[in-house]
GROMACS .gro file of C-alpha atoms in nm:
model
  197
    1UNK     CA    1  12.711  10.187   4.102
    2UNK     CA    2  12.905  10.033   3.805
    3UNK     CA    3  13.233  10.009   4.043
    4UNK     CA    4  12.986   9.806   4.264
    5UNK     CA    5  12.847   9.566   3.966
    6UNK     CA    6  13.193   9.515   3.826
    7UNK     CA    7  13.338   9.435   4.124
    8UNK     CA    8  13.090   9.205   4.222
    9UNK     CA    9  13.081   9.032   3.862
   10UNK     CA   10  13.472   8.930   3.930
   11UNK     CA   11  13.363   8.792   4.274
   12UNK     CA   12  13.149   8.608   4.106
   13UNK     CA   13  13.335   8.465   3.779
   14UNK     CA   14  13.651   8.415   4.015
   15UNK     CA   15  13.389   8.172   4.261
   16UNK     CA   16  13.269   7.995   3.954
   17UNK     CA   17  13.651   7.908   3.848
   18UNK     CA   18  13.758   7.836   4.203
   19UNK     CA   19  13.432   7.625   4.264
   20UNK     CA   20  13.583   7.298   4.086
   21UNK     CA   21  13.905   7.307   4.284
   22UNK     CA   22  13.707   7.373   4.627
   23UNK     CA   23  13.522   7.053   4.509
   24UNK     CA   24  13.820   6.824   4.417
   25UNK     CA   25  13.958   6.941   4.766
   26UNK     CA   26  13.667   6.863   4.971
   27UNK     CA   27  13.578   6.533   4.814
   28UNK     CA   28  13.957   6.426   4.826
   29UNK     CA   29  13.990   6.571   5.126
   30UNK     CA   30  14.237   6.361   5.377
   31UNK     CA   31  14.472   6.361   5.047
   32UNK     CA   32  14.738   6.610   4.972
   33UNK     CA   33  14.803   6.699   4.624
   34UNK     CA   34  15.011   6.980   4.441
   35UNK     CA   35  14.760   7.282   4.276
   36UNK     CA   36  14.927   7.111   3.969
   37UNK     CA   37  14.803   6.774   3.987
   38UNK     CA   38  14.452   6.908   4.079
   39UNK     CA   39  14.444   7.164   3.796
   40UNK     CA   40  14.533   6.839   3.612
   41UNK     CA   41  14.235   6.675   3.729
   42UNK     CA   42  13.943   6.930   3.739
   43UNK     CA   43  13.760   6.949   3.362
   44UNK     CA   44  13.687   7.274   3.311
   45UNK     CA   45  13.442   7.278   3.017
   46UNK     CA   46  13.148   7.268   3.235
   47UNK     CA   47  13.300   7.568   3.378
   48UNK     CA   48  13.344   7.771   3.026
   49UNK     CA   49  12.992   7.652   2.928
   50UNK     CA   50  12.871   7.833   3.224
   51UNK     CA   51  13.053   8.140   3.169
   52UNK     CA   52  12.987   8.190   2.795
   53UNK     CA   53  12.603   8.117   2.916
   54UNK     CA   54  12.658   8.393   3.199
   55UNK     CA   55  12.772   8.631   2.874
   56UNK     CA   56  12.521   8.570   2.647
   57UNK     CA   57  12.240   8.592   2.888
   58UNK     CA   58  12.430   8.941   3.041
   59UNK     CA   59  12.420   9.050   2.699
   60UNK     CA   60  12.068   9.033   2.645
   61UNK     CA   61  11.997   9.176   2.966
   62UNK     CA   62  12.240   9.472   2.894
   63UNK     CA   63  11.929   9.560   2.656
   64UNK     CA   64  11.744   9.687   2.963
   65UNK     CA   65  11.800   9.972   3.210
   66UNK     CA   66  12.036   9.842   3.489
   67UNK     CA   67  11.859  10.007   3.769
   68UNK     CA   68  11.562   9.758   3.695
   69UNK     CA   69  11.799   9.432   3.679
   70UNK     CA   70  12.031   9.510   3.983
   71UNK     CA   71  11.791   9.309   4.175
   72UNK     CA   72  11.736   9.033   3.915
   73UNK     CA   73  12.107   9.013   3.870
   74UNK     CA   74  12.152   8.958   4.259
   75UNK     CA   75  11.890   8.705   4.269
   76UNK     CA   76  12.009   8.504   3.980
   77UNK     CA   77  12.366   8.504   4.092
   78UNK     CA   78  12.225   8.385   4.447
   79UNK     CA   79  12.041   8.114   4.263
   80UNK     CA   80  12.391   8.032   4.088
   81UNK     CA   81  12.606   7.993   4.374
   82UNK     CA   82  12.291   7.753   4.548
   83UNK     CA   83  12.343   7.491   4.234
   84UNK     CA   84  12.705   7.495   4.256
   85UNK     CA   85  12.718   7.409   4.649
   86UNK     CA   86  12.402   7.146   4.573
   87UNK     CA   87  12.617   6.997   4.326
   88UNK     CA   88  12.886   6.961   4.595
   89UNK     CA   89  12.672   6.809   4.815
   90UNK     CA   90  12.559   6.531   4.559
   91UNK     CA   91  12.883   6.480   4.487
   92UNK     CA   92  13.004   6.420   4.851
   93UNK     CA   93  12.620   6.189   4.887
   94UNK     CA   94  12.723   6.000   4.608
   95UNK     CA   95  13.080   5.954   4.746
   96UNK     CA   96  12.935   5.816   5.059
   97UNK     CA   97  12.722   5.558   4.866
   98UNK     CA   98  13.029   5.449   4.706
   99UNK     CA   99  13.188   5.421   5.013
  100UNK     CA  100  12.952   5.177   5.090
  101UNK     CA  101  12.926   4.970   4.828
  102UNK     CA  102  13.338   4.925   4.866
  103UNK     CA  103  13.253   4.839   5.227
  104UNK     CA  104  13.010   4.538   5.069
  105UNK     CA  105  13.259   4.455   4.822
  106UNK     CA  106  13.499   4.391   5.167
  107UNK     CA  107  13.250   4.198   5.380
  108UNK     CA  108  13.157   3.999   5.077
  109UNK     CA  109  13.521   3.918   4.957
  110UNK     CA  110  13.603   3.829   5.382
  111UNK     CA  111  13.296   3.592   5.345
  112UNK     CA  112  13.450   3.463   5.028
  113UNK     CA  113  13.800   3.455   5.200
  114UNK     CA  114  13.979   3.617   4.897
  115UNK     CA  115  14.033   3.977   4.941
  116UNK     CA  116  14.092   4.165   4.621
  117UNK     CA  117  14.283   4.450   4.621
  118UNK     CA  118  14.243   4.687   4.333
  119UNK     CA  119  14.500   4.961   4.324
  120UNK     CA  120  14.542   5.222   4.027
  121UNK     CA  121  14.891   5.222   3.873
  122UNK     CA  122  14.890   5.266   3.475
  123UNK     CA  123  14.932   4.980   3.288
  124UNK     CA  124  15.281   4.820   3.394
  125UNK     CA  125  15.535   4.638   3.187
  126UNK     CA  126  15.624   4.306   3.312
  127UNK     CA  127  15.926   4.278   3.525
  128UNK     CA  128  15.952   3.926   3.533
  129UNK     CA  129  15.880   3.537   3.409
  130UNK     CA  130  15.552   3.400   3.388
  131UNK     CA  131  15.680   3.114   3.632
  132UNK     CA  132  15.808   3.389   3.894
  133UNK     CA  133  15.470   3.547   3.831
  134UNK     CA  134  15.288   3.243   3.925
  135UNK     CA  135  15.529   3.171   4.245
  136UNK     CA  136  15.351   3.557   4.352
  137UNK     CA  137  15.028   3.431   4.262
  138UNK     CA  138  15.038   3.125   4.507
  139UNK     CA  139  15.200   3.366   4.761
  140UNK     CA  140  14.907   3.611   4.724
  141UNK     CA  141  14.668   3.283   4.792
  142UNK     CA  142  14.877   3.182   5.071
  143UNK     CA  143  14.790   3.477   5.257
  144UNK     CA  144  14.414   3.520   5.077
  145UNK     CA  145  14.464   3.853   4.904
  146UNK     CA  146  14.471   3.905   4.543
  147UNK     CA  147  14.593   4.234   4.362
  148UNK     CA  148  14.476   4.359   4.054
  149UNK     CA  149  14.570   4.666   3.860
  150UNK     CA  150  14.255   4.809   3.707
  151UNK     CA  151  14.509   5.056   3.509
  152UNK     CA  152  14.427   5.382   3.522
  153UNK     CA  153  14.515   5.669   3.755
  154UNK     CA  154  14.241   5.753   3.960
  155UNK     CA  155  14.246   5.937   4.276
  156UNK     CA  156  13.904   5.887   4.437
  157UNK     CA  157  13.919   5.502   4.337
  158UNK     CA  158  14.233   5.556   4.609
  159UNK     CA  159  14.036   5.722   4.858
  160UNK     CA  160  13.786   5.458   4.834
  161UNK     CA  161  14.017   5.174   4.846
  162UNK     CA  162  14.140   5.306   5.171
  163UNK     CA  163  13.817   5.224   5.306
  164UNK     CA  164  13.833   4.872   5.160
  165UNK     CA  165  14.134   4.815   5.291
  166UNK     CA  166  13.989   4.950   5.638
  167UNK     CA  167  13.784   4.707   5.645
  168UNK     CA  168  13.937   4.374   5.548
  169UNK     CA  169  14.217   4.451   5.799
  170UNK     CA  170  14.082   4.312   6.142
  171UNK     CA  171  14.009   3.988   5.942
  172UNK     CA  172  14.327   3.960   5.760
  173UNK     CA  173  14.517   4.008   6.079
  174UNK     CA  174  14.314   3.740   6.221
  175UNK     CA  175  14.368   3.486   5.913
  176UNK     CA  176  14.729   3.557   5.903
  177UNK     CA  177  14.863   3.677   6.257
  178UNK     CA  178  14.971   4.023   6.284
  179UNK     CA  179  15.308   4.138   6.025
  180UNK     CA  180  15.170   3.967   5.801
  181UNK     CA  181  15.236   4.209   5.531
  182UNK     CA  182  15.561   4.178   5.643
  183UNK     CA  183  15.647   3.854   5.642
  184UNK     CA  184  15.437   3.797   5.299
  185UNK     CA  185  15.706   4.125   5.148
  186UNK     CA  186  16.008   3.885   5.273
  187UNK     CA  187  15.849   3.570   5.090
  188UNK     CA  188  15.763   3.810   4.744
  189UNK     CA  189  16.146   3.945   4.758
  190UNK     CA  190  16.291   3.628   4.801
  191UNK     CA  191  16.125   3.528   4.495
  192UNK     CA  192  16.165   3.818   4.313
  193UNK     CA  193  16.542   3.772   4.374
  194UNK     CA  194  16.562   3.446   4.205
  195UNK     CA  195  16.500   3.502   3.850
  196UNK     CA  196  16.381   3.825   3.642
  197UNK     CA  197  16.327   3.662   3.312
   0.00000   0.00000   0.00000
């Protein structure tokens, strides 16, 4: 009977630590990432303030006969598991919503006709003059986009910015012709050839 407990106490400590990776994975889903970089990610003191709760609380119930708690223990660690995958599940809702709201931020910058692309990158160091800076600005307006660095490193932001970028494609293929990407890169090298500093 204590074999049985024990072993399913580690099922259920091991579930609690693998629960925030399962939930990076699933909301980042399409992504691929290293087990490093999501370790990285994943903040675990929710985590250890669950477990030390989980040992306190055992603790005090170790104060009572086991037979009489097997149940109880069961029922609790059912309940536990429930609020971890109903956290999931707000956390994918809530995705969703954001989803949409990038998807407004789109049809209102196409209606605008100045799309805004924001892309995480760190904070970068300039690379070049403030007059070759403003010959990529008037590029950038040429073709209606804008791109700003919002300077941190943030992988959902990504996710969501695919579906931003979704979005205003259609119409910026329409405004520009198809390649445009392309022929806006040759335009931006050019430049970037002439002068650093």
């Amino acid at each position: 009977m204590k074999n049985k407990l024990i072993a399913f106490n580690i099922i259920a400590i091991g579930l609690i630590l693998l629960y925030p990776i399962l939930e990076f994975y699933c909301i980042y889903y399409p992504l691929k990432f290293k087990f490093s970089e999501i370790f990285n990610q994943i903040e675990y003191q929710n985590t250890i303030f669950i477990l030390v709760g989980i040992f306190i609380f055992s603790s005090l119930i170790s104060l009572f006969r086991i037979d009489k708690l097997l149940k109880f223990n069961l029922g609790l660690n059912f309940l536990l598991i429930i609020l971890f995958f109903s956290s999931l599940i707000n956390q994918l809702i809530d995705l969703k919503k954001e989803e949409k709201e990038y998807i407004e931020r789109a049809l209102d910058d196409i209606k605008k006709d100045k799309i805004v692309f924001l892309y995480s990158g760190g904070f970068p160091l300039p690379e070049f003059s403030s007059e070759t800076y403003a010959k990529i600005d008037s590029i950038h307006n040429k073709y209606g986009v804008d791109y700003i660095n919002i300077g941190v490193l943030d992988f959902k932001h990504d996710k969501l910015e695919l579906k931003y970028e979704e979005t205003v494609k259609p119409y910026l293929e329409k405004r520009n012709g198809k390649d445009w990407k392309k022929r806006m890169q040759k335009e931006l090298d050019a430049i970037k050839r002439e002068k650093l500093y």
